[in-house]
XYZ file of C-alpha atoms in Angstrom:
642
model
C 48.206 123.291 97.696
C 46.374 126.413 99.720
C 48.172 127.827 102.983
C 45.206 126.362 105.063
C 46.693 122.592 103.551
C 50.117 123.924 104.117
C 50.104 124.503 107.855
C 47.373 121.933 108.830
C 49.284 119.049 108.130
C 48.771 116.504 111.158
C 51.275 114.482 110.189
C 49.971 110.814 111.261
C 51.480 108.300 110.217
C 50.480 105.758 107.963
C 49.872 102.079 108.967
C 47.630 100.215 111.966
C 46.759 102.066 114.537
C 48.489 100.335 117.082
C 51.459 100.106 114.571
C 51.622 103.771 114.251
C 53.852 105.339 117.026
C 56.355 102.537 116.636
C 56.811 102.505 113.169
C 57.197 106.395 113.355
C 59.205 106.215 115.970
C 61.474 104.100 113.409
C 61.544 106.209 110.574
C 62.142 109.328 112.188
C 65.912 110.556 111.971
C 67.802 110.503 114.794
C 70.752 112.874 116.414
C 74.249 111.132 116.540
C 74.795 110.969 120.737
C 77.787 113.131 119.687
C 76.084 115.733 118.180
C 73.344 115.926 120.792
C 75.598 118.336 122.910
C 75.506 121.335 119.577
C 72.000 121.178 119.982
C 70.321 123.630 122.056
C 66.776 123.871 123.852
C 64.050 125.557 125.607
C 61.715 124.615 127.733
C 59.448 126.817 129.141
C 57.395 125.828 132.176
C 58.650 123.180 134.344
C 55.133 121.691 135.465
C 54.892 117.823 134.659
C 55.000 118.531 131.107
C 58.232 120.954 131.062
C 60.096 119.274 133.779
C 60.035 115.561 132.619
C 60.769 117.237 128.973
C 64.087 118.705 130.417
C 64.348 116.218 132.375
C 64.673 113.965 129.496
C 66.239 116.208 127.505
C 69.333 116.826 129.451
C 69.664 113.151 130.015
C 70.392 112.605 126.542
C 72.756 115.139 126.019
C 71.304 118.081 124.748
C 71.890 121.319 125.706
C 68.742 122.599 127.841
C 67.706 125.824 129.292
C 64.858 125.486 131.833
C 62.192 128.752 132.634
C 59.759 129.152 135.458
C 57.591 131.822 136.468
C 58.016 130.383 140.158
C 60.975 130.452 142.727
C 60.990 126.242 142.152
C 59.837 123.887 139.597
C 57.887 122.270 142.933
C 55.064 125.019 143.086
C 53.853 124.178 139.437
C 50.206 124.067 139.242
C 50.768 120.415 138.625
C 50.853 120.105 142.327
C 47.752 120.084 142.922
C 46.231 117.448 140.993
C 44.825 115.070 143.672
C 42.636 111.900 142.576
C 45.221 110.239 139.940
C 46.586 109.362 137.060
C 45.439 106.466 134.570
C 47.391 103.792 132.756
C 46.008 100.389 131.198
C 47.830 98.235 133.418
C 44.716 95.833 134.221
C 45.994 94.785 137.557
C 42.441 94.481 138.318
C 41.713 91.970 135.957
C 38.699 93.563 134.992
C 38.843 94.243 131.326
C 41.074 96.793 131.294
C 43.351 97.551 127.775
C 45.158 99.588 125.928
C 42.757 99.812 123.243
C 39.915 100.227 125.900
C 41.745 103.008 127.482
C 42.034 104.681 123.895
C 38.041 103.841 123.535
C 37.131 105.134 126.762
C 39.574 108.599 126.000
C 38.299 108.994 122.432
C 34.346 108.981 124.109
C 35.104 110.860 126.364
C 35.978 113.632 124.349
C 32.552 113.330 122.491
C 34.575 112.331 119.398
C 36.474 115.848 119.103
C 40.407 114.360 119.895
C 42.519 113.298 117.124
C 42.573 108.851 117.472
C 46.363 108.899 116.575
C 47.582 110.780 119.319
C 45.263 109.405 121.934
C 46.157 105.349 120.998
C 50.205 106.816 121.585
C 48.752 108.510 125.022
C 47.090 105.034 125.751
C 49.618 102.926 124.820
C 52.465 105.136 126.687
C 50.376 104.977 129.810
C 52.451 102.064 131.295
C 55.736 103.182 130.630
C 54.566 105.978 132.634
C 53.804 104.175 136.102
C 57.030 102.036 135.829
C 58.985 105.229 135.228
C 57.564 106.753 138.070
C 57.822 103.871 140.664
C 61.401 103.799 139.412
C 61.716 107.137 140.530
C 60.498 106.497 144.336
C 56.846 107.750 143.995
C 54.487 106.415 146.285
C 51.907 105.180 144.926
C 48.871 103.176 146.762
C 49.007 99.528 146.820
C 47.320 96.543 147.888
C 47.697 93.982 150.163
C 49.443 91.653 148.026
C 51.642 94.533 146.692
C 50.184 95.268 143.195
C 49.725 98.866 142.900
C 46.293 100.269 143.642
C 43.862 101.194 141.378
C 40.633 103.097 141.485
C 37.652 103.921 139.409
C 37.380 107.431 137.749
C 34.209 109.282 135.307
C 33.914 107.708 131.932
C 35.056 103.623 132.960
C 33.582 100.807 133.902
C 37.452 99.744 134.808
C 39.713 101.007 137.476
C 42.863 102.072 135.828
C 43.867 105.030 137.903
C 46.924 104.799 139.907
C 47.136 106.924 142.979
C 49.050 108.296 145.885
C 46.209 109.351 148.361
C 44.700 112.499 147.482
C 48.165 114.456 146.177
C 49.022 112.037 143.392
C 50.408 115.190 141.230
C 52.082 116.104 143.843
C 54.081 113.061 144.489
C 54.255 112.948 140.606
C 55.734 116.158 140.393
C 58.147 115.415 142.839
C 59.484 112.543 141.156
C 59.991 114.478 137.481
C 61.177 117.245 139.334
C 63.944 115.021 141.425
C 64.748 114.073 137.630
C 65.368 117.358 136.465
C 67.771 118.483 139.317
C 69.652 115.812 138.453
C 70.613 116.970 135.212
C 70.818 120.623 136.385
C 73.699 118.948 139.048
C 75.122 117.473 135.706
C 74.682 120.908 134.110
C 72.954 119.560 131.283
C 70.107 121.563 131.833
C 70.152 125.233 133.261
C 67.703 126.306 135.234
C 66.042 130.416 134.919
C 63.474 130.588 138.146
C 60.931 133.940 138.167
C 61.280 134.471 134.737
C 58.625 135.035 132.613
C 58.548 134.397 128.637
C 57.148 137.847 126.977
C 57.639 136.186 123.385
C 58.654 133.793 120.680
C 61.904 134.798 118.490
C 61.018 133.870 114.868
C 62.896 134.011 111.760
C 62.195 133.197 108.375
C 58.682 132.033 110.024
C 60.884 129.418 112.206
C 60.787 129.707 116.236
C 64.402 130.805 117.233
C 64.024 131.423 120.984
C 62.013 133.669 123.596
C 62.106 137.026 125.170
C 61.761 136.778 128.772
C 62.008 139.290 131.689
C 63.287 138.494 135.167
C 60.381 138.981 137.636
C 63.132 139.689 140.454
C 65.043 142.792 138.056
C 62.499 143.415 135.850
C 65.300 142.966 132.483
C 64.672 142.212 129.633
C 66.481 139.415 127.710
C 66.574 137.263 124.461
C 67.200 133.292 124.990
C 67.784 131.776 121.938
C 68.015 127.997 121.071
C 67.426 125.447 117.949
C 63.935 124.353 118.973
C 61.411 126.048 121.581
C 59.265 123.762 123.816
C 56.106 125.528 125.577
C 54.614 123.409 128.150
C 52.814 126.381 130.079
C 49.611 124.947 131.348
C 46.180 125.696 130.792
C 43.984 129.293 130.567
C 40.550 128.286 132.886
C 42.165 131.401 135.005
C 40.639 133.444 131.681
C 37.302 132.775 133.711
C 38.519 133.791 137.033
C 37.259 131.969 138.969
C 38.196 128.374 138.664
C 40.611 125.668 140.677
C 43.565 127.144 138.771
C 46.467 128.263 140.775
C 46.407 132.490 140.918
C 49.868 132.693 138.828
C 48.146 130.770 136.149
C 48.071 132.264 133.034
C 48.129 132.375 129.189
C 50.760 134.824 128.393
C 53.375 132.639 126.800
C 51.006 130.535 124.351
C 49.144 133.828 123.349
C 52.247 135.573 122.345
C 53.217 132.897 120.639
C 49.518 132.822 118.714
C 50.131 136.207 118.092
C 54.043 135.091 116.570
C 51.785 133.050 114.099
C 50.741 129.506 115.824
C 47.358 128.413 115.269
C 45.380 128.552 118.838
C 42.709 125.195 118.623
C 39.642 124.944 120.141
C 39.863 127.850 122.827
C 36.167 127.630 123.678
C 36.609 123.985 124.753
C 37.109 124.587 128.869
C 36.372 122.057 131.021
C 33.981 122.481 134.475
C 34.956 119.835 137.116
C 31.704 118.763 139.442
C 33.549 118.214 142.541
C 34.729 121.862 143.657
C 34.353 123.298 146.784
C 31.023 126.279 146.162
C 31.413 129.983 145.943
C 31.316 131.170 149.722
C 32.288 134.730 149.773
C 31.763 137.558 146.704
C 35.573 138.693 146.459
C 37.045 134.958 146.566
C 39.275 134.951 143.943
C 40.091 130.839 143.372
C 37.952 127.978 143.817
C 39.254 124.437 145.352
C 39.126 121.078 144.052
C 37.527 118.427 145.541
C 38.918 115.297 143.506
C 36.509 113.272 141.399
C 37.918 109.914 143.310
C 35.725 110.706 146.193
C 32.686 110.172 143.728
C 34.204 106.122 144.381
C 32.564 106.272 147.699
C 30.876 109.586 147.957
C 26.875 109.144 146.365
C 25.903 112.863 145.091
C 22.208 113.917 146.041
C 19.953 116.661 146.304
C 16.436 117.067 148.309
C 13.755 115.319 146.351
C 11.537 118.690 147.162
C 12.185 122.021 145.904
C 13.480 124.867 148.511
C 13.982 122.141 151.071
C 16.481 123.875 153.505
C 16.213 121.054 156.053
C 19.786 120.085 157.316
C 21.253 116.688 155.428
C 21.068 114.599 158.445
C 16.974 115.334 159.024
C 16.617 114.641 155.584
C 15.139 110.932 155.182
C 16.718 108.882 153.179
C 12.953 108.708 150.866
C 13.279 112.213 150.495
C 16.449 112.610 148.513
C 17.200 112.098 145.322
C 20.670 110.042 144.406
C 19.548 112.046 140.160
C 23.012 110.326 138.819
C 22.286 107.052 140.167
C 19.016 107.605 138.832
C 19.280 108.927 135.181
C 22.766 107.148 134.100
C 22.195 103.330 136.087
C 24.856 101.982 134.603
C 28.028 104.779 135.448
C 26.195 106.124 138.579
C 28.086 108.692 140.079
C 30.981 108.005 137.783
C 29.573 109.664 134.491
C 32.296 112.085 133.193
C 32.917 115.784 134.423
C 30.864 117.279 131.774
C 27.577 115.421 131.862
C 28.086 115.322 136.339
C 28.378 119.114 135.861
C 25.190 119.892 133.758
C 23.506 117.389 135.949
C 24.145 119.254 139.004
C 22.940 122.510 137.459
C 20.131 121.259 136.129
C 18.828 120.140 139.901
C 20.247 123.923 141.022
C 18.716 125.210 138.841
C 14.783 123.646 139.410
C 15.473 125.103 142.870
C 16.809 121.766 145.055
C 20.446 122.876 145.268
C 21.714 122.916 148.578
C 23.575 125.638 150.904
C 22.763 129.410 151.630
C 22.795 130.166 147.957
C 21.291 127.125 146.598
C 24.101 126.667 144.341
C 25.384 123.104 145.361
C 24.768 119.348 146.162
C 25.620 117.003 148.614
C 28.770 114.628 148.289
C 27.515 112.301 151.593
C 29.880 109.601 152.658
C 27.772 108.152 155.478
C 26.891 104.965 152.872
C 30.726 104.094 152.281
C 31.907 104.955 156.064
C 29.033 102.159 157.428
C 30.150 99.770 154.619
C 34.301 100.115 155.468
C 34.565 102.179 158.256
C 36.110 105.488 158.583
C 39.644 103.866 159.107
C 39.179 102.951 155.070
C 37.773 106.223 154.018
C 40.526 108.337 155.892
C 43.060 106.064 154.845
C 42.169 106.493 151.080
C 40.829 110.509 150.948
C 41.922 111.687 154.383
C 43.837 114.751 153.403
C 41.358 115.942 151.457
C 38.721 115.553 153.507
C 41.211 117.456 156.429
C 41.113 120.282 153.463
C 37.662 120.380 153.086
C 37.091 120.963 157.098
C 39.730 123.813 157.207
C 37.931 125.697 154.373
C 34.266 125.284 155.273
C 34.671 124.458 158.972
C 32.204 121.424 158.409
C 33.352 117.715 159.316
C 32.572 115.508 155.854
C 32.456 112.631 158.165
C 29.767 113.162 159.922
C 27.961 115.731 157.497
C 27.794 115.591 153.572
C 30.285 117.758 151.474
C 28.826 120.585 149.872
C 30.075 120.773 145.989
C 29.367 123.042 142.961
C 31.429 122.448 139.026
C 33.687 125.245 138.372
C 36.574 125.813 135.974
C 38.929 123.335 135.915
C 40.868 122.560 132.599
C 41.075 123.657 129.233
C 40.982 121.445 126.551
C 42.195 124.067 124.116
C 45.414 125.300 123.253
C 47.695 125.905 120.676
C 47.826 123.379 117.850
C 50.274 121.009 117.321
C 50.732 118.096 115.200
C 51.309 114.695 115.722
C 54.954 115.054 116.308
C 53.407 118.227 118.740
C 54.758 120.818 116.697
C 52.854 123.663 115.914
C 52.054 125.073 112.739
C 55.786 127.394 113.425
C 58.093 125.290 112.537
C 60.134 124.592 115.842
C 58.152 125.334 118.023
C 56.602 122.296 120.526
C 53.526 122.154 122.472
C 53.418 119.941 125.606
C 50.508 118.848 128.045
C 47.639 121.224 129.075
C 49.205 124.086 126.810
C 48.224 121.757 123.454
C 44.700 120.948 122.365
C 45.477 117.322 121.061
C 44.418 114.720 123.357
C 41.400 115.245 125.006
C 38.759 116.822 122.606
C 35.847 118.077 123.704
C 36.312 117.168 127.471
C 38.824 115.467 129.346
C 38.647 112.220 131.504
C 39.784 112.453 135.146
C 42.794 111.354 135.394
C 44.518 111.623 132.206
C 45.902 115.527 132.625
C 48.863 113.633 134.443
C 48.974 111.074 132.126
C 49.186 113.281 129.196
C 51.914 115.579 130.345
C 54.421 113.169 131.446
C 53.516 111.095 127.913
C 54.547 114.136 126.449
C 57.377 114.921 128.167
C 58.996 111.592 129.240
C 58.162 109.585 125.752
C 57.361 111.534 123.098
C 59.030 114.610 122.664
C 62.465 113.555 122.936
C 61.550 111.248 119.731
C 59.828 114.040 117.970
C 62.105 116.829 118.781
C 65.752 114.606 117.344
C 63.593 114.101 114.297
C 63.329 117.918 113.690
C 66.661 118.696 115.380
C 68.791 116.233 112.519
C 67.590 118.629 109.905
C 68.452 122.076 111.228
C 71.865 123.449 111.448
C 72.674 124.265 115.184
C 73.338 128.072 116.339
C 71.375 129.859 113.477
C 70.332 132.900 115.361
C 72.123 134.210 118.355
C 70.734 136.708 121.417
C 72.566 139.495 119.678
C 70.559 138.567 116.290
C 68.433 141.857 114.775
C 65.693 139.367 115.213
C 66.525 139.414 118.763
C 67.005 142.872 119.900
C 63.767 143.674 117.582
C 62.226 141.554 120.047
C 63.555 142.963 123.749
C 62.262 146.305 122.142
C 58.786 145.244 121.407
C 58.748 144.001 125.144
C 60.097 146.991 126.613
C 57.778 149.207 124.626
C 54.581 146.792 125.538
C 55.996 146.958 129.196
C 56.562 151.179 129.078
C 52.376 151.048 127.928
C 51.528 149.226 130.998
C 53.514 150.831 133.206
C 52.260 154.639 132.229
C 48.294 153.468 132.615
C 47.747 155.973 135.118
C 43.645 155.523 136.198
C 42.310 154.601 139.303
C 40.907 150.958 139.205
C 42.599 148.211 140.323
C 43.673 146.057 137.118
C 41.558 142.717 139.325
C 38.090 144.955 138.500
C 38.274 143.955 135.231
C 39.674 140.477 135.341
C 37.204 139.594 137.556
C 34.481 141.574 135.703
C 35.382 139.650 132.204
C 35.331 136.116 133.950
C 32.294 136.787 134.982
C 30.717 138.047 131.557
C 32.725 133.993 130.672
C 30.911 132.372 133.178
C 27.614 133.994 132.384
C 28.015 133.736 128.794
C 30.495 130.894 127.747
C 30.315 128.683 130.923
C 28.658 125.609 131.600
C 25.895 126.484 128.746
C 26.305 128.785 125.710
C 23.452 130.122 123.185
C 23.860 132.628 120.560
C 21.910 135.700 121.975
C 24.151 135.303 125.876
C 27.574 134.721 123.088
C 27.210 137.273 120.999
C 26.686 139.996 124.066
C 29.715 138.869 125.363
C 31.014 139.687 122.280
C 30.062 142.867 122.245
C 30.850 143.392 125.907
C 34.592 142.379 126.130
C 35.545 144.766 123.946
C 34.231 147.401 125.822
C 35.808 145.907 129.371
C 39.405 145.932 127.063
C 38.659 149.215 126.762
C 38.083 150.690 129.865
C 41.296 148.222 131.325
C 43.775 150.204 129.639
C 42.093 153.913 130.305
C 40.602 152.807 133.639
C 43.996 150.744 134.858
C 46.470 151.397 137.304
C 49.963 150.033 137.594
C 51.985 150.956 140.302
C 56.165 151.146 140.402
C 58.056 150.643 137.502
C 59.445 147.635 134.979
C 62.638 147.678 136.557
C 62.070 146.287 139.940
C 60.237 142.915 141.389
C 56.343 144.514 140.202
C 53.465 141.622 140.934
C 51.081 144.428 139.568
C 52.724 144.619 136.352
C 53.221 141.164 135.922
C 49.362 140.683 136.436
C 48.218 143.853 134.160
C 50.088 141.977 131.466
C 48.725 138.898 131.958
C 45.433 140.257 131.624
C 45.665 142.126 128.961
C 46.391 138.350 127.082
C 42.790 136.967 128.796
C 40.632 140.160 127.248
C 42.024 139.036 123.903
C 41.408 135.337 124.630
C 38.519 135.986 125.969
C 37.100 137.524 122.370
C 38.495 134.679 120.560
C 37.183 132.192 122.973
C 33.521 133.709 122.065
C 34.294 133.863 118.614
C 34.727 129.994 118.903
C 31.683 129.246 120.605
C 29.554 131.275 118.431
C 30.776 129.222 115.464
C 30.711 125.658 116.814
C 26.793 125.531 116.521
C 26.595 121.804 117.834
C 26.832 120.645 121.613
C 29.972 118.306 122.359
C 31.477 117.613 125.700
C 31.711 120.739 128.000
C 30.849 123.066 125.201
C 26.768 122.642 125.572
C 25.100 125.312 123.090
C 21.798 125.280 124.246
C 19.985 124.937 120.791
C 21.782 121.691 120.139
C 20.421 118.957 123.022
C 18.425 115.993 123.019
C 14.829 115.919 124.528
C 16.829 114.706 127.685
C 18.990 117.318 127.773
C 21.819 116.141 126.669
C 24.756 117.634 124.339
C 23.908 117.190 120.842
C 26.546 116.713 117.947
C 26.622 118.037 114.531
C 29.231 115.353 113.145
C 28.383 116.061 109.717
C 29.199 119.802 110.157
C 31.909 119.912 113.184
C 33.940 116.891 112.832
C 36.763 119.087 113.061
C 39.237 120.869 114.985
C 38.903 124.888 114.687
C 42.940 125.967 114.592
C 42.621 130.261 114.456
C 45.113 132.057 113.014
C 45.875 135.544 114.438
C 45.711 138.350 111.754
C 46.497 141.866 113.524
C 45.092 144.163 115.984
C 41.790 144.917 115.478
C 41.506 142.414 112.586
C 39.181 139.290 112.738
C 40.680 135.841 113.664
C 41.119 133.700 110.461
C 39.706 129.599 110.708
C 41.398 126.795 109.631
C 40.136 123.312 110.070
C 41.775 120.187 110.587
C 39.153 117.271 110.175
C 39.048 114.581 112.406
C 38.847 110.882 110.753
C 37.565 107.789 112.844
C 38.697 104.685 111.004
C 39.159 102.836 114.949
C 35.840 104.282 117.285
C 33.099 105.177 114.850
C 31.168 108.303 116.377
C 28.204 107.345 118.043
C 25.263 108.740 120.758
C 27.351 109.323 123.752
C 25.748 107.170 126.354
C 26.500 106.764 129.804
C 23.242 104.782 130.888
């Protein structure tokens, strides 16, 4: 057996695809309730992912210590997911399954997600919603009192449960209400602004983390007898994006560089509905959620450089291009093909605003058909957001929207039990690459983090748990203070960069050479000069940089300098990805692979696959290893949406 055969192993079970999870879920050992307490573990990030994980995790009994880069597990980035989260309840009675919900996910993700793991996400999806009602959130509902459901991209069903336009919000507040609980019961401990440097491993096992306290700046050693990462995504590698600003990719990439594999990193998702570029030194984009493309129609002047205002032009004179080209899902086609879409109208020279980069999102059709009472009722806080941004009323004028950054379907590989390739280490929601393939649905970021954290890993994790002696390594381990030294010494290199740029020059400088280069379209000759150009931007960050204060005080500059320095090497890796996945698929749309319609053309023969990279040294080239994708359940076929 070769190394590549050694690390890659998915391990899905055998067995029916619907039988699969259970029957696992069977055979796996278990931890006596007992010895649950000798057990230690940490989770780092308390978003969805990370705080239903501890959440669940202390309730059982273990022994769990909590990190967060923010003051309070409340201001995760999960916050701010607005439009919803799916399940296959079919309380519409329209059609709605489990197995259609796995169909719809698997399609999707242009046939680039493993079927295994997304049938478990699918069929987990209920247990989700009735764990969350029990928990108080408020979710819409109907007259009758059924919960409410709306359409999302990529189904002809409405499956997506909803609390107006702050659903993760609400979410988060329930998972987080959870966790508190169990820090009250002192099951779980809690470790606010502190920041994981990197992973403790021993004997090629994950032992623990070095973190530093963003209040003191010091620099400690955690250890425990299983690590859990559920850090969120990287879009922030682009800079501009919906991602919150403290978004990063510091804790995953250190532990790539600790040895686990880092899947798919060029697979980043742009989201249609965002609120356009407005000013040259903006430094976040907003999201406009995809649930207002229920009732908002998405058009652009028929007539190129038509500057007219919306309202004077006639209704002849527009064109409605995704009711037009995809009849059948209408303004509901998935975030990747809505995003090209709107590009491609941009880009003839019909896009809307001062800079011609955006369309309209007009709500005058729905507001005459059910009245503003209905529309404010269902999207009124996010149509009060859009007004205090762009100082423009949506209800009486059309929205202005542009795609930007908005997920990352990459991340660091895990298997099916969502343990990477180091033994010990788990990978939970947005900070894994295994559900969504080559471009995620709407709606099922919330779904998958909570299914991992609420229902799968505390299965997974006792099954590794009953086979590893408790308390191996300790914080006072060589391993361990080997460890605080390699952080202090990367922290002393920061710290004594001594130019005169400000270290945002070049963050912003490399997400633009992203954008340009590995954004919404990729071709070799725009890839490989970003290839050649990040280097050269790493380069002049740490000659050209300037850190203020020290590592032993509360230092936002540091923090960020450090941060970046992760994204430059992402960055390279993330071209390095792109360059070798020759085929279109989902959001990654290599220009030399489309259909006379322009449309993302796979290479199934050649890229059935995901690419896991293995981290070789400074300096060195990345090393691929491929896991290939089988489809006994949804056969690939030409992703249609008309």
């Amino acid at each position: 057996m070769t190394p590549q055969e050694k690390t890659l192993q998915s391990n899905i079970p055998e067995g029916a695809i619907h039988e699969k999870w259970d029957k696992h879920r069977f055979n796996m050992k278990l931890v006596n309730p007992a010895n649950k307490r000798k057990y230690s573990v940490i989770i780092v990030g308390t978003g969805l992912a990370g705080a239903s994980a501890a959440a669940s995790m202390g309730e059982l009994g273990y022994r769990v210590k909590a990190f967060t880069l923010l003051d309070s597990p409340r201001r995760a980035h999960s916050i701010a997911a607005q439009g919803g989260i799916n399940a296959a309840k079919n309380y519409q009675n329209d059609g709605d399954s489990i197995y259609r919900l796995f169909y719809d996910t698997v399609k999707g993700g242009d046939f680039r997600a493993r079927e295994a793991n997304v049938y478990r996400l699918a069929q987990v999806s209920n247990e989700i919603i009735d764990q969350c009602v029990a928990q108080g959130v408020p979710f819409a509902r109907e007259y009758g009192g059924y919960l409410g459901n709306r359409s999302f991209g990529g189904a002809q069903v409405s499956r997506t449960f909803y609390a107006r336009g702050q659903t993760g919000q609400q979410l988060l507040l329930g998972a987080y209400s959870a966790l508190m609980r169990q820090v009250a019961a002192k099951t779980v401990e809690m470790h606010p602004r502190t920041e994981m440097l990197d992973v403790i491993v021993e004997d090629g096992v994950a032992r623990g983390i070095i973190t530093r306290n963003l209040v003191t700046g010091e620099i400690e050693a955690h250890t425990a007898d299983a690590v859990v990462l559920a850090t969120g995504g990287y879009a922030r590698l682009w800079y501009l994006s919906t991602n919150a600003m403290g978004c990063n990719v510091t804790a995953a990439w250190r532990a790539h560089r600790k040895g686990a594999f880092f899947a798919n990193p060029c697979m980043a998702q742009i989201h249609p509905t965002c609120i356009p570029v407005g000013l040259h030194k903006q430094s976040k984009l907003t999201l406009m959620s995809e649930s207002l493309r229920n009732d908002g129609r998405v058009w652009v002047p028929k007539k190129e450089g038509d500057k007219r205002p919306a309202n004077q032009i006639p209704e002849d004179e527009r064109d409605y291009y995704l009711e037009r080209r995809y009849p059948a899902f209408g303004n509901l086609v998935p975030r990747d093909v809505a995003s090209r879409a709107a590009q491609v109208v941009c880009n003839e020279g019909r896009g809307v605003g001062e800079t011609g980069q955006a369309v309209y999102l007009d709500f005058a059709e729905a507001i005459g058909r059910v009245g503003k009472a209905t529309i404010t009722a269902k999207y009124g806080n996010l149509f009060d957001m859009y007004q205090r941004i762009t100082d423009e009323d949506p209800y009486t004028v059309p929205m202005r929207i542009f795609p930007a950054l908005h997920y990352t379907m990459g991340g660091l590989w895990v298997d099916y039990n969502l343990m990477s390739n180091l033994p010990g280490l788990f990978v939970l929601g947005e900070a894994n690459f295994s559900d969504h393939g080559a471009n995620r649905l709407g709606a099922s970021a919330l779904m998958q983090g909570l299914a991992d954290g609420y229902f799968v890993i505390p299965y997974t994790i006792a099954g590794y748990l009953a086979g590893v002696k408790p308390g191996q390594v300790g914080p006072d381990a060589a391993v361990s203070k080997e460890g605080i030294k390699t952080s202090e010494a990367h922290f002393k290199t920061l710290v004594e960069m001594n130019g005169k740029a400000p270290v945002d020059d070049f963050h912003r400088e490399l997400g633009q050479v992203m954008w340009d280069h590995c954004g919404m379209a990729r071709n070799a000759e725009g890839l490989k000069k970003a290839k050649e150009m990040i280097p050269e931007i790493r380069e002049r960050f740490w000659k050209e940089s300037r850190v203020l204060g020290n590592g032993r005080e509360f230092n936002q500059a540091l923090e960020y300098a450090g941060r970046v320095a992760d994204f430059m090497e992402l960055g390279e890796l993330a071209v390095d990805d792109a360059l070798n996945r020759t085929e279109s698929c989902g959001c990654h749309f290599r220009e030399e692979s489309q259909t006379e319609e322009g449309e993302a053309k796979r290479d199934d023969e050649n890229f059935t696959y995901v690419a896991a990279w293995e981290w070789k040294g400074e300096g060195k080239p990345w090393e691929l290893h491929k896991e290939q994708l089988d489809f006994e359940e949804v056969k690939p076929s030409t992703r249609s949406y008309k």
